[in-house]
Coordinates of C-alpha atoms in Angstrom, one line a residue:
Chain A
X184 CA 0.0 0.0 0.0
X185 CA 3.1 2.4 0.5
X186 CA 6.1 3.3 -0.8
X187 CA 8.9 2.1 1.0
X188 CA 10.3 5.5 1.0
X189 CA 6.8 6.3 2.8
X190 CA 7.8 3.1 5.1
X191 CA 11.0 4.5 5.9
X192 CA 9.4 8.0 7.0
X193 CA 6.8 6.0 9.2
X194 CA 9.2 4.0 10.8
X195 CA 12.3 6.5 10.7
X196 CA 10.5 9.9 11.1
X197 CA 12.7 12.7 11.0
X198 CA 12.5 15.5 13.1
X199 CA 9.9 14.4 15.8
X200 CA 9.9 17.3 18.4
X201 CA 9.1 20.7 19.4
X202 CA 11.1 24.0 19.3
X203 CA 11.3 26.0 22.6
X204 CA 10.7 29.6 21.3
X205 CA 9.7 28.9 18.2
X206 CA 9.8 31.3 15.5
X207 CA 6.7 30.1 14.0
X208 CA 4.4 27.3 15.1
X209 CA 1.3 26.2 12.7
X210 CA -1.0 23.5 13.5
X211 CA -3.7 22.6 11.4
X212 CA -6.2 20.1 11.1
X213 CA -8.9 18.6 13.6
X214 CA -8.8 15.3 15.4
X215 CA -12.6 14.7 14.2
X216 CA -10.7 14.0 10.9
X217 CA -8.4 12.0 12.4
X218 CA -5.2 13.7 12.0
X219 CA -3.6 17.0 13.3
X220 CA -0.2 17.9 12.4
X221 CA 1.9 20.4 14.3
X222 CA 5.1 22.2 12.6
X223 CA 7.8 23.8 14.6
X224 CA 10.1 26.3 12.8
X225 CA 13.2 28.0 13.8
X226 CA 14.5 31.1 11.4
X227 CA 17.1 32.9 11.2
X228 CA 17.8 36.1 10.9
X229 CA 18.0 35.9 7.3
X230 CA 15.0 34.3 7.2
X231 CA 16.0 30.7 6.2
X232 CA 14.8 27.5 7.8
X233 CA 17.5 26.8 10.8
X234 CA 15.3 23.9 12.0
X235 CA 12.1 22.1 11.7
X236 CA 9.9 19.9 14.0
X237 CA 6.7 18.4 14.1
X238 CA 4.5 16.6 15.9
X239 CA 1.4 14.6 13.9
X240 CA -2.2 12.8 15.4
X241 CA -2.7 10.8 12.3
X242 CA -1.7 7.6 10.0
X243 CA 1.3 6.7 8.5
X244 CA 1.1 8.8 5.8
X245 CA 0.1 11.8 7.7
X246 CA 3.5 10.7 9.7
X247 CA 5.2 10.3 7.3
X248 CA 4.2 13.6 5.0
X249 CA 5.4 15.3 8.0
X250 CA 8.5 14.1 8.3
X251 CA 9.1 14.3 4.2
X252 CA 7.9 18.1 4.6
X253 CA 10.5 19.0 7.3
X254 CA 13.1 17.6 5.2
X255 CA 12.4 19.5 2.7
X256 CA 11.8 23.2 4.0
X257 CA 15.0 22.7 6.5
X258 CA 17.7 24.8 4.9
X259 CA 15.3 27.0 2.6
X260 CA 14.3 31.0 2.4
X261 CA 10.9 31.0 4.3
X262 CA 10.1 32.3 0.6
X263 CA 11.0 28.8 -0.7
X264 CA 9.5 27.1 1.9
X265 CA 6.3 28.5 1.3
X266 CA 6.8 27.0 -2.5
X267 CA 7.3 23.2 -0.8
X268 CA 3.9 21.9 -2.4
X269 CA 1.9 18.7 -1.1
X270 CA 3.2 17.6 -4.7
X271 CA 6.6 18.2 -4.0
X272 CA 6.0 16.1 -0.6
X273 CA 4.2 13.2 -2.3
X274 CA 6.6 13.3 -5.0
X275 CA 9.7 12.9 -2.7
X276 CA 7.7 9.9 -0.6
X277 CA 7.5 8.1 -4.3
X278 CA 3.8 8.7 -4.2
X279 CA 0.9 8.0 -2.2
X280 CA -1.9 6.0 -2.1
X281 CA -5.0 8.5 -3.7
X282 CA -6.9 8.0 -0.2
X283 CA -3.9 9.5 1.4
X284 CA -3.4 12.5 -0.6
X285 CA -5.3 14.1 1.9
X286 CA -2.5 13.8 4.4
X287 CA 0.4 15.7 2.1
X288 CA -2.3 18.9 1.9
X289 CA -2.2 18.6 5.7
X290 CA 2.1 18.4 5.5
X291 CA 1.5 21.7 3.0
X292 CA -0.7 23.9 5.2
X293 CA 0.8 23.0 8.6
X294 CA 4.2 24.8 7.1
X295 CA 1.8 27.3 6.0
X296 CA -0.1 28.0 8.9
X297 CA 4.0 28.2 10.7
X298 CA 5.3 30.7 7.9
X299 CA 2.1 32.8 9.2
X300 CA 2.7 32.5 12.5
X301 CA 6.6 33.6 11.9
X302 CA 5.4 36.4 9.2
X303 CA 2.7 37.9 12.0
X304 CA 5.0 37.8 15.1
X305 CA 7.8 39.7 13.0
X306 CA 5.7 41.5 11.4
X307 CA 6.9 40.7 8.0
X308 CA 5.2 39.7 4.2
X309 CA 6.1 36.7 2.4
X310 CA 4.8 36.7 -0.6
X311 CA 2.1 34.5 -1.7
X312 CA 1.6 33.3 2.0
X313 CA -1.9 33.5 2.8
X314 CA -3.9 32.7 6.3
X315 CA -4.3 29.2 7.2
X316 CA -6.9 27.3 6.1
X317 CA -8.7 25.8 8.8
X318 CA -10.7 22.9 6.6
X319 CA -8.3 21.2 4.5
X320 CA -10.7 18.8 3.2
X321 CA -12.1 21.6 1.4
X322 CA -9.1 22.1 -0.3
X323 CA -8.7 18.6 -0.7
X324 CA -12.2 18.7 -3.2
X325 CA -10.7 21.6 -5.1
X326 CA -8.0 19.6 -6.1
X327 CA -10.1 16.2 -7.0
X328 CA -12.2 18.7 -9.4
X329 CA -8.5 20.0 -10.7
X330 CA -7.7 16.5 -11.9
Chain B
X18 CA 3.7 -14.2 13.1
X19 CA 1.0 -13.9 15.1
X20 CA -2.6 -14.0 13.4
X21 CA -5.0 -11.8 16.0
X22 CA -7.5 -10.5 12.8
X23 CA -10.2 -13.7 13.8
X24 CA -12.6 -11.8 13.6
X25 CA -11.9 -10.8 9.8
X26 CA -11.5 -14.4 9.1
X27 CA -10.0 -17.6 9.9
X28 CA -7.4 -20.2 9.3
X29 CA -9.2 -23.0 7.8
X30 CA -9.2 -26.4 10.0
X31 CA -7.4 -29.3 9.0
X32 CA -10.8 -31.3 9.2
X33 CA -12.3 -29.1 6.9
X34 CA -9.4 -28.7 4.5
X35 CA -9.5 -32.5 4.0
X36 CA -13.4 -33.2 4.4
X37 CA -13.5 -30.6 1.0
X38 CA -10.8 -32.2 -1.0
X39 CA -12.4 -35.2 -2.4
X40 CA -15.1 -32.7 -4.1
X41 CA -12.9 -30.6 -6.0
X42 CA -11.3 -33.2 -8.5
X43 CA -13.0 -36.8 -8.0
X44 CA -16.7 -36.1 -6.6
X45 CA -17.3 -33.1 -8.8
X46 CA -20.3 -33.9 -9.8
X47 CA -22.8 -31.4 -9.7
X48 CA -25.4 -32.2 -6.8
X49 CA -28.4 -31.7 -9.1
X50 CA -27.2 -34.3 -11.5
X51 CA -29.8 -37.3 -11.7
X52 CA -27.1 -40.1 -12.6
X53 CA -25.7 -42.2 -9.6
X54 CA -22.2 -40.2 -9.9
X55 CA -24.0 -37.2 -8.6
X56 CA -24.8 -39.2 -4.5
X57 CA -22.1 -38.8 -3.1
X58 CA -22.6 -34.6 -3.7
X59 CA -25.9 -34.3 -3.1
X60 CA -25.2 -36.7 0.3
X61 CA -22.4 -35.4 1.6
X62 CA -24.9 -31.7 1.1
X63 CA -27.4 -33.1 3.2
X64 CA -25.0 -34.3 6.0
X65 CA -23.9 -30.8 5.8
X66 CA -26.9 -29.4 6.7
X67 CA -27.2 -31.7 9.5
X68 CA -24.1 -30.8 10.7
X69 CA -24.9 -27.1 10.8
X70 CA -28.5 -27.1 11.6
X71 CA -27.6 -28.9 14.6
X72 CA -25.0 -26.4 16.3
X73 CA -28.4 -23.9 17.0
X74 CA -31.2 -26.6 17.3
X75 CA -32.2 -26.1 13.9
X76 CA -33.9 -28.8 11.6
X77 CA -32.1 -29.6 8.4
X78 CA -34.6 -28.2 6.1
X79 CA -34.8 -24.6 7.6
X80 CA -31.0 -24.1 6.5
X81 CA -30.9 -22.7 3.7
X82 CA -26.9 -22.8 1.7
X83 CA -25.8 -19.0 0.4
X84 CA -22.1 -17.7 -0.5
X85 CA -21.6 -16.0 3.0
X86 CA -22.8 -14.0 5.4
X87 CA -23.2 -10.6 3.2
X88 CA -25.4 -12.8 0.9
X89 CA -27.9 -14.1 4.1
X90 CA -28.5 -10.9 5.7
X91 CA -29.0 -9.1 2.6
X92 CA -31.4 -12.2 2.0
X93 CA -32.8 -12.0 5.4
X94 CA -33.6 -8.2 5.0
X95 CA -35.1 -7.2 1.5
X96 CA -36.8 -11.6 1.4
X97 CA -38.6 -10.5 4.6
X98 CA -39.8 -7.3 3.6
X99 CA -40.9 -8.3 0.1
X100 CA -42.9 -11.1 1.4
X101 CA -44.4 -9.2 4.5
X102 CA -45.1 -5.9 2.6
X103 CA -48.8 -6.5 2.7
X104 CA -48.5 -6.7 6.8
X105 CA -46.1 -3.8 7.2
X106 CA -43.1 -1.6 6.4
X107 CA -41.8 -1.3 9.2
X108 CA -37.9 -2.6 10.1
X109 CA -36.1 -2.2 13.4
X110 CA -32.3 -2.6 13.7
X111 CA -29.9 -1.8 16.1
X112 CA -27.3 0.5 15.4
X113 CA -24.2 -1.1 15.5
X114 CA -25.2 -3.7 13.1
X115 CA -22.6 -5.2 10.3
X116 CA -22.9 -2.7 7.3
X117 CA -24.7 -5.9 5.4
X118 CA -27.6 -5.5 7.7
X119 CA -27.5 -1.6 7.7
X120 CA -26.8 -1.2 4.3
X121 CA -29.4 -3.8 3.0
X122 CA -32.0 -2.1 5.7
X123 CA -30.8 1.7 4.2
X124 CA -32.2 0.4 0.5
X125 CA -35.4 -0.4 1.9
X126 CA -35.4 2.5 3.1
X127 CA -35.2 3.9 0.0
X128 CA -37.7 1.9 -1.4
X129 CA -40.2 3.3 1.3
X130 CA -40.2 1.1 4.2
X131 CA -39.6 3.1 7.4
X132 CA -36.6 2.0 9.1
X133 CA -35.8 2.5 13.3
X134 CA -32.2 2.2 14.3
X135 CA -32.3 1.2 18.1
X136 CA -29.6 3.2 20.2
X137 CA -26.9 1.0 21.8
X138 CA -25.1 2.1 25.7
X139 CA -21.6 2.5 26.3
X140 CA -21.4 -1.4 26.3
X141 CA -23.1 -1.9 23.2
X142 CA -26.3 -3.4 24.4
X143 CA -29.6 -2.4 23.1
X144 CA -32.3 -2.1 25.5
X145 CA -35.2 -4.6 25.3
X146 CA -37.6 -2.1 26.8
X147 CA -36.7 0.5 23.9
X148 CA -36.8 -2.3 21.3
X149 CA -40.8 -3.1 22.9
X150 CA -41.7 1.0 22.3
X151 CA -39.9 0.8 19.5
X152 CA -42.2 -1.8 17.9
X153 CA -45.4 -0.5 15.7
X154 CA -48.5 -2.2 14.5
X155 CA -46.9 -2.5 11.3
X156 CA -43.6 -3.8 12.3
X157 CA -42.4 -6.9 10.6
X158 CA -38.9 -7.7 11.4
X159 CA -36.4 -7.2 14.2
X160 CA -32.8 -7.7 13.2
X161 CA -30.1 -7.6 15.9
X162 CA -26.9 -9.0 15.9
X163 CA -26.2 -11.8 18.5
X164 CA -22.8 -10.6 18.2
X165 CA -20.7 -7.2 17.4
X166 CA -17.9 -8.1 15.2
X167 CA -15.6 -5.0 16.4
X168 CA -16.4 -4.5 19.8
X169 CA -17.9 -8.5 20.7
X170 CA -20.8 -7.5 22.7
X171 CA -23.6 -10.2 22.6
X172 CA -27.2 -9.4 23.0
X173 CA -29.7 -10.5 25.3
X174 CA -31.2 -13.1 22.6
X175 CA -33.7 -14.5 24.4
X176 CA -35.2 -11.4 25.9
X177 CA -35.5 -10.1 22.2
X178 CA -36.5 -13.4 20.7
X179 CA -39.3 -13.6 23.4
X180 CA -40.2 -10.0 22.4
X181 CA -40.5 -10.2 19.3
X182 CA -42.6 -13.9 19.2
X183 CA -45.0 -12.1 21.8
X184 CA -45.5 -9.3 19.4
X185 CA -45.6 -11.6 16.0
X186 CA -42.6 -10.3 14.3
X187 CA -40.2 -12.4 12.8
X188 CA -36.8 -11.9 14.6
X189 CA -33.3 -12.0 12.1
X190 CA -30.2 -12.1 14.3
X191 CA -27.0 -11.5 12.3
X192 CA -24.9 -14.7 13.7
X193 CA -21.4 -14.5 12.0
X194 CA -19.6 -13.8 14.7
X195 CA -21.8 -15.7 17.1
X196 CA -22.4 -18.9 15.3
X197 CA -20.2 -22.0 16.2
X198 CA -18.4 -19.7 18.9
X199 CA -21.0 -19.0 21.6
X200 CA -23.9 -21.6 22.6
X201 CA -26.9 -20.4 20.6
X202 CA -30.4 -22.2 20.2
X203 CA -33.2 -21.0 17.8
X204 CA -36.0 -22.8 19.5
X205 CA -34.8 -20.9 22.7
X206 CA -34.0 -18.1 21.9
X207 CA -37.1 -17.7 19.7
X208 CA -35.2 -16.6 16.7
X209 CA -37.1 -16.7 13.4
X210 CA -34.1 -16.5 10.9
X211 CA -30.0 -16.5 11.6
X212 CA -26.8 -15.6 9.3
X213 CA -23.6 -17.5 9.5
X214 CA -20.3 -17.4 7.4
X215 CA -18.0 -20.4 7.1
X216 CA -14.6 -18.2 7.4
X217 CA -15.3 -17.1 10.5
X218 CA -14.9 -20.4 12.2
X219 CA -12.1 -22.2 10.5
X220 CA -14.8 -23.1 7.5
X221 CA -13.7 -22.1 3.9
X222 CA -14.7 -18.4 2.5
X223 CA -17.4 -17.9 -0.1
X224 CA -20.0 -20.2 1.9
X225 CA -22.6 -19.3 4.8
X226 CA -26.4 -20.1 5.2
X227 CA -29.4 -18.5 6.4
X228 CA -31.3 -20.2 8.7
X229 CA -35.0 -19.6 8.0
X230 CA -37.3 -21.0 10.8
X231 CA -40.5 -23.6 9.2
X232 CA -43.4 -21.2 8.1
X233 CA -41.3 -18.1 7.9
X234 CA -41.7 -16.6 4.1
X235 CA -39.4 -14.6 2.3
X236 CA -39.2 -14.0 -1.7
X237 CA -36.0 -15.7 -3.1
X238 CA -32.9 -13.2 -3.5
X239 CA -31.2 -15.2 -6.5
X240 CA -33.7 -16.0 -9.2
X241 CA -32.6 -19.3 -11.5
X242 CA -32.4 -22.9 -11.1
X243 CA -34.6 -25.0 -8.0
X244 CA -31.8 -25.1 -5.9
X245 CA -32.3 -25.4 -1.6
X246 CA -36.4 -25.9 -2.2
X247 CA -36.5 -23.3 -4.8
X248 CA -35.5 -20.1 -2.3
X249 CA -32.0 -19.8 -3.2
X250 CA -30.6 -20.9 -6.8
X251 CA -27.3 -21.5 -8.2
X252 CA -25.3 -24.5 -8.3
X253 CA -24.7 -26.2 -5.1
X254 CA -21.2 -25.0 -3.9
X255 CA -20.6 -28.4 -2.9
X256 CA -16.7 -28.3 -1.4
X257 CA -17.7 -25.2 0.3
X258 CA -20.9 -26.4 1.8
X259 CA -18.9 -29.7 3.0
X260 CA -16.1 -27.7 4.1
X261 CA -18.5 -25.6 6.1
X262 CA -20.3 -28.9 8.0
X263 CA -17.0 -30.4 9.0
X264 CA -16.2 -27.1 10.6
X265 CA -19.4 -26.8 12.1
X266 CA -19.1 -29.8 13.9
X267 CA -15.7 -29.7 15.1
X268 CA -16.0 -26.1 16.0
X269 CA -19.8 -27.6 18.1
X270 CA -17.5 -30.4 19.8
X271 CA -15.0 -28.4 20.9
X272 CA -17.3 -25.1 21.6
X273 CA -16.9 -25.5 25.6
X274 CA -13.5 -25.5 25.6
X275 CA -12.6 -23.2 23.4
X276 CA -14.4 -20.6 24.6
X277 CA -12.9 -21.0 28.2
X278 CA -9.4 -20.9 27.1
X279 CA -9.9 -18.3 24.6
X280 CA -11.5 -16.0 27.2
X281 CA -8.7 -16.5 29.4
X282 CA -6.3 -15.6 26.8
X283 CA -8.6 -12.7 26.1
X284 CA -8.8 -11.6 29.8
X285 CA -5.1 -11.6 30.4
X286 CA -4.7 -9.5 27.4
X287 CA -7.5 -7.2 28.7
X288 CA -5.7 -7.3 32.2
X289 CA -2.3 -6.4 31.2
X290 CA -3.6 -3.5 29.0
X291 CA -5.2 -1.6 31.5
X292 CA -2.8 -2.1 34.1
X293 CA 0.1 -1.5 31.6
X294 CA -0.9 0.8 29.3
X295 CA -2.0 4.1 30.7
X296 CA -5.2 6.3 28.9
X297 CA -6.7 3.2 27.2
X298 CA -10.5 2.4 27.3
X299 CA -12.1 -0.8 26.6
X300 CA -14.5 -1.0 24.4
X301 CA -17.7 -3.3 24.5
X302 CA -19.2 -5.1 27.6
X303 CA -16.8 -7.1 30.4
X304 CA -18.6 -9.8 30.6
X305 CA -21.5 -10.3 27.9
X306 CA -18.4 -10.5 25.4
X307 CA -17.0 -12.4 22.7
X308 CA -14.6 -15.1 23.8
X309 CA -12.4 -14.2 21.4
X310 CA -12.5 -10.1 21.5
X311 CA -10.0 -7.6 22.9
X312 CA -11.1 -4.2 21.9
X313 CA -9.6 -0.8 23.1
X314 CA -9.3 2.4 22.2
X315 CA -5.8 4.2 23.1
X316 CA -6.4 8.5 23.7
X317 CA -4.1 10.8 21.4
X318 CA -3.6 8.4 18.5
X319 CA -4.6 6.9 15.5
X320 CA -5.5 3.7 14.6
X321 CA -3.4 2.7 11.8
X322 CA -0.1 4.0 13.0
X323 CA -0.5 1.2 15.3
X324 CA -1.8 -1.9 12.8
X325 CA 1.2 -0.6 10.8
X326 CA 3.7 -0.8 13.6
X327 CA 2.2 -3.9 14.8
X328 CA 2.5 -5.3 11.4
X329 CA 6.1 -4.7 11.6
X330 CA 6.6 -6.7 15.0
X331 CA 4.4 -9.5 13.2
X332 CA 1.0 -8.9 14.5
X333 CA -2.3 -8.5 12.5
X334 CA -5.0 -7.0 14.1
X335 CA -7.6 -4.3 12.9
X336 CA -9.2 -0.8 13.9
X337 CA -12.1 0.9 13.3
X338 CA -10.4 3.9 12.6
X339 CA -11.1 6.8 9.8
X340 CA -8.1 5.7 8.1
X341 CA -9.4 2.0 7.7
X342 CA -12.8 2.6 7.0
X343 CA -12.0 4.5 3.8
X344 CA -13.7 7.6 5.0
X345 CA -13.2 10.8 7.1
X346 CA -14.9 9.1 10.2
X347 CA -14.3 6.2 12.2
X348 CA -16.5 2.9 12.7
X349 CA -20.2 3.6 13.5
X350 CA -19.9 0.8 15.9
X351 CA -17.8 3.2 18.1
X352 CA -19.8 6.2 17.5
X353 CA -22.9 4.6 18.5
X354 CA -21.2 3.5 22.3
X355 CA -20.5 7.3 22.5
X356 CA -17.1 7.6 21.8
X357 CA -15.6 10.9 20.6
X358 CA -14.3 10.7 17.1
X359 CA -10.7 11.5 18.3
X360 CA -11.1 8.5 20.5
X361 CA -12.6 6.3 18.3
X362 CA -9.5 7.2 16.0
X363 CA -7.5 5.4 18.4
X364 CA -9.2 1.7 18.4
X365 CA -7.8 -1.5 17.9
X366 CA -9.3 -5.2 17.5
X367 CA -7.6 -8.3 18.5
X368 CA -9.5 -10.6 17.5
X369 CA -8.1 -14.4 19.2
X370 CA -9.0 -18.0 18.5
X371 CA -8.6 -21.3 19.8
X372 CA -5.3 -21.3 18.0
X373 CA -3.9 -18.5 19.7
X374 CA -1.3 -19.0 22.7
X375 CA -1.1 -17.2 26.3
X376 CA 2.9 -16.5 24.9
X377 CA 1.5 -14.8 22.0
X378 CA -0.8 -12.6 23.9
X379 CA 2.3 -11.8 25.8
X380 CA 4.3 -10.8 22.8
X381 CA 1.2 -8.7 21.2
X382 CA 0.9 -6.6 24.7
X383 CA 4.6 -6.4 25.2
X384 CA 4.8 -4.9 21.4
X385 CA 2.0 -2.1 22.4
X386 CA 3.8 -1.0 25.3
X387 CA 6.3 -0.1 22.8
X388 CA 4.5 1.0 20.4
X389 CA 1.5 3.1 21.8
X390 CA 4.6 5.5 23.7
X391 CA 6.1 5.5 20.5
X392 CA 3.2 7.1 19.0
X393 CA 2.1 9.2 21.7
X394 CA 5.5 11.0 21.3
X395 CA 5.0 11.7 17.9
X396 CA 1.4 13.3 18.8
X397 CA 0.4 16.9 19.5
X398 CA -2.7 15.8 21.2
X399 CA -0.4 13.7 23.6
X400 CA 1.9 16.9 24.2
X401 CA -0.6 19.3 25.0
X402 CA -2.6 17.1 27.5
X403 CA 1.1 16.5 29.3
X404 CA 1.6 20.5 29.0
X405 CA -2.5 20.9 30.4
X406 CA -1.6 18.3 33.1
X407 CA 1.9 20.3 34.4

């Protein structure tokens, strides 16, 4: 049912954790659903990804979506990180199941929803970010009409 | 590995296995045939249905052969209400029924019978006193499971078969997890009709029956040939019917036993998890329970993180969790006892058998305590309930 790079994730998540003094937190999601996801950031003061974290109520793809997204934003302008897509996440996993795609739109808007938090305490713009989206299974529709 | 998914299906007995064999490539006649090569199927049929009917004090001729326990309650269902529409449209359920019973009950529905779903407790026990208000003039069939298949509760039977005679409305309990496991009698319990499945108790897949007390009507579900009295056609799935006796009986010989030393397995389990494991519920009643059922829900998780790492240490088991289901919300089962969906998320079956050993129950616990920390340190619910609690 998943990729074994989706496996490796589950079993070997990366960054598990929390950030004291954060310089953004997002969480998004709602346990109704079944999954929350929680991303911890730590920026510089040239505004690049120091450190990520997270912390994910979910399944193993929600788990591992998480852990694939902080791979990927650590290291990158919060102005790239905002460009990490729930593609770019399912891509680097080797795919997911189309049940499960659900869970990378989650990964996507909890970096989001941490960029905002970061932009709002500093008092700064990042282009393209907009406010968190608190139902991301509305989102999730949009993109089944998309395809 | 160790198999704890019983409740999904079964290993198939030895017994079975070999009582089936001879029909697949010597006696594979077909048990219609009028020639003399066609006996020894149409026999070895009828001892079958000897062999089942007997396990609930049922005569030979009210068991009626289907492809499973899907097939019989749909069969139970829409057969019933077709051939009592004249009387009534009325059909009460309960509301943690198996999705063959709610679903088949939902399309009559559609088709304009009026449908009550009778509210469960926290145990999952219907009441008998709401099930006697519940009832209407034009009620024509109660169906109740004897037993849940996620959370093992059993009803009280009798009580509602007593009910329902009193009232003259044909009572369908939904068997499959019941039948062959627990001691159940139609005569008295007063049950009018009764679903079994083979897999479910070391018999092959693809084979179950309805039982269909003498007298009771219902239009035929498969139209064709004038197979089983004319009710039910298609060619006799001979193999699978046989394989399904021979199971029957050795699972009724050995019913006694195996249900004491499964529910000992099952109660250790049940023991060590709540002394073990801390924030963990079980679901489903303590006593009026499965033998073979270990249900319980662990808070700030999710099911299938825990199937997946459970999978890795060997273990099957199941959960009635969003992610299983195929949907955005958990089993209905656990709804219906009241659970919050965020708890619900976190449930997970064990479902045991005679098969199972007191060492493997050990190993199974010993991997949660690993693995239930494991998750809750991954979990933001789990983190702020430690921060709320500091």
């Amino acid at each position: 049912m998943y990729t074994e790079k989706v496996m490796d994730h589950f079993m070997h998540p990366r960054n598990v954790g929390e950030i004291e003094n954060a310089s953004g937190v997002g969480t998004v999601g709602n346990a109704k659903c079944g999954d929350i996801m929680r991303i911890y950031l730590d920026i510089d003061e040239n505004q690049v990804v120091r450190d990520a974290k997270f912390k994910t109520f979910g399944c193993g793809a929600a788990i591992a979506t998480s852990s694939m997204a902080t791979e990927l934003i650590i290291g990158k302008t919060v102005q790239e990180a905002l460009t990490v897509s729930n593609k770019a996440v399912m891509e680097a996993l080797g795919g997911l199941p189309p049940v499960k795609v659900h869970c990378s739109l989650l990964a996507e808007q909890a970096v989001n929803a941490a960029l905002w938090d970061y932009a709002k305490k500093n008092n700064i713009t990042i282009e393209g970010l907009k406010p968190p989206v608190d139902d991301v299974d509305e989102l999730e529709h949009e993109e089944e009409e998309d395809e | 590995m160790i198999y704890m998914d019983n409740a999904a299906t079964t290993r198939m007995s030895e017994r079975a296995f070999e009582a089936m064999r001879p029909f697949f490539m010597e006696q594979y006649a077909n048990a219609a045939g009028t020639y003399t090569f066609a006996n020894a199927s149409k026999e070895a049929v009828e001892t079958a249905r000897k062999q089942v009917a007997r396990v609930i004090g049922a005569k030979s001729a009210e068991i009626f052969f289907t492809s499973g326990g899907t097939e019989s309650d749909n069969w139970a269902l829409k057969g019933v209400a077709q051939a009592y529409a004249a009387k009534g449209r009325h059909i009460i359920i309960s509301a943690i029924e198996h999705h063959a019973i709610l679903h088949s009950a939902q399309a009559l529905q559609k088709q304009g019978w009026e449908l009550t779903i009778l509210p469960v407790d926290e145990y999952g026990m219907i009441s008998v006193d709401e099930l006697a208000a519940a009832m209407r003039e034009d009620t024509v069939l109660v169906s109740i499971m004897a037993a849940n298949n996620e959370i093992g509760t059993i009803q009280p039977l009798k009580a509602i078969g007593e009910l329902c005679r009193s009232r003259g409305v044909l009572f369908h309990t939904d068997a499959v997890q019941a039948y062959a496991h627990i001691p159940l009698n139609v005569e008295e319990m007063k049950i009018d009709l009764l679903s079994a499945s083979a897999h479910k108790f070391h018999g092959p897949k693809g084979v179950g029956f309805l039982y269909v007390r003498k007298g009771v009507r219902l239009t035929p579900f498969m139209d064709g040939g004038a197979q089983e009295k004319k009710r039910r056609a298609g060619t006799t799935n001979v193999a699978g019917i046989v394989g399904m006796g021979a199971a029957a009986e050795e699972a009724n010989a050995n019913m006694e036993a195996a249900m004491a030393k499964v529910a000992a397995i099952r109660d250790h389990m049940i023991a060590r998890i709540e002394s073990e494991i801390p924030y963990c519920r079980l679901n489903g009643h303590r006593s009026e329970r499965l033998p073979g059922n270990v249900n319980f829900c662990f808070r700030f998780i999710e099911g299938e993180g825990m199937l997946m790492l459970l999978d890795y240490n060997g273990i099957c088991a199941s959960s009635g969790s969003a992610c299983t289901s195929g949907s955005l919300d958990p089993s209905h089962v656990l709804l219906a006892i009241g659970l919050p969906h965020e708890i619900a998320h976190g449930s997970l079956r064990m479902s045991l058998s005679e098969e199972t050993t007191m060492e493997e129950a050990d190993k199974a616990v010993d991997a949660l305590k690993e693995i239930i920390p494991r998750l809750r340190s991954m979990s933001p619910l789990y983190e702020d309930f430690v921060r709320n609690q500091a």
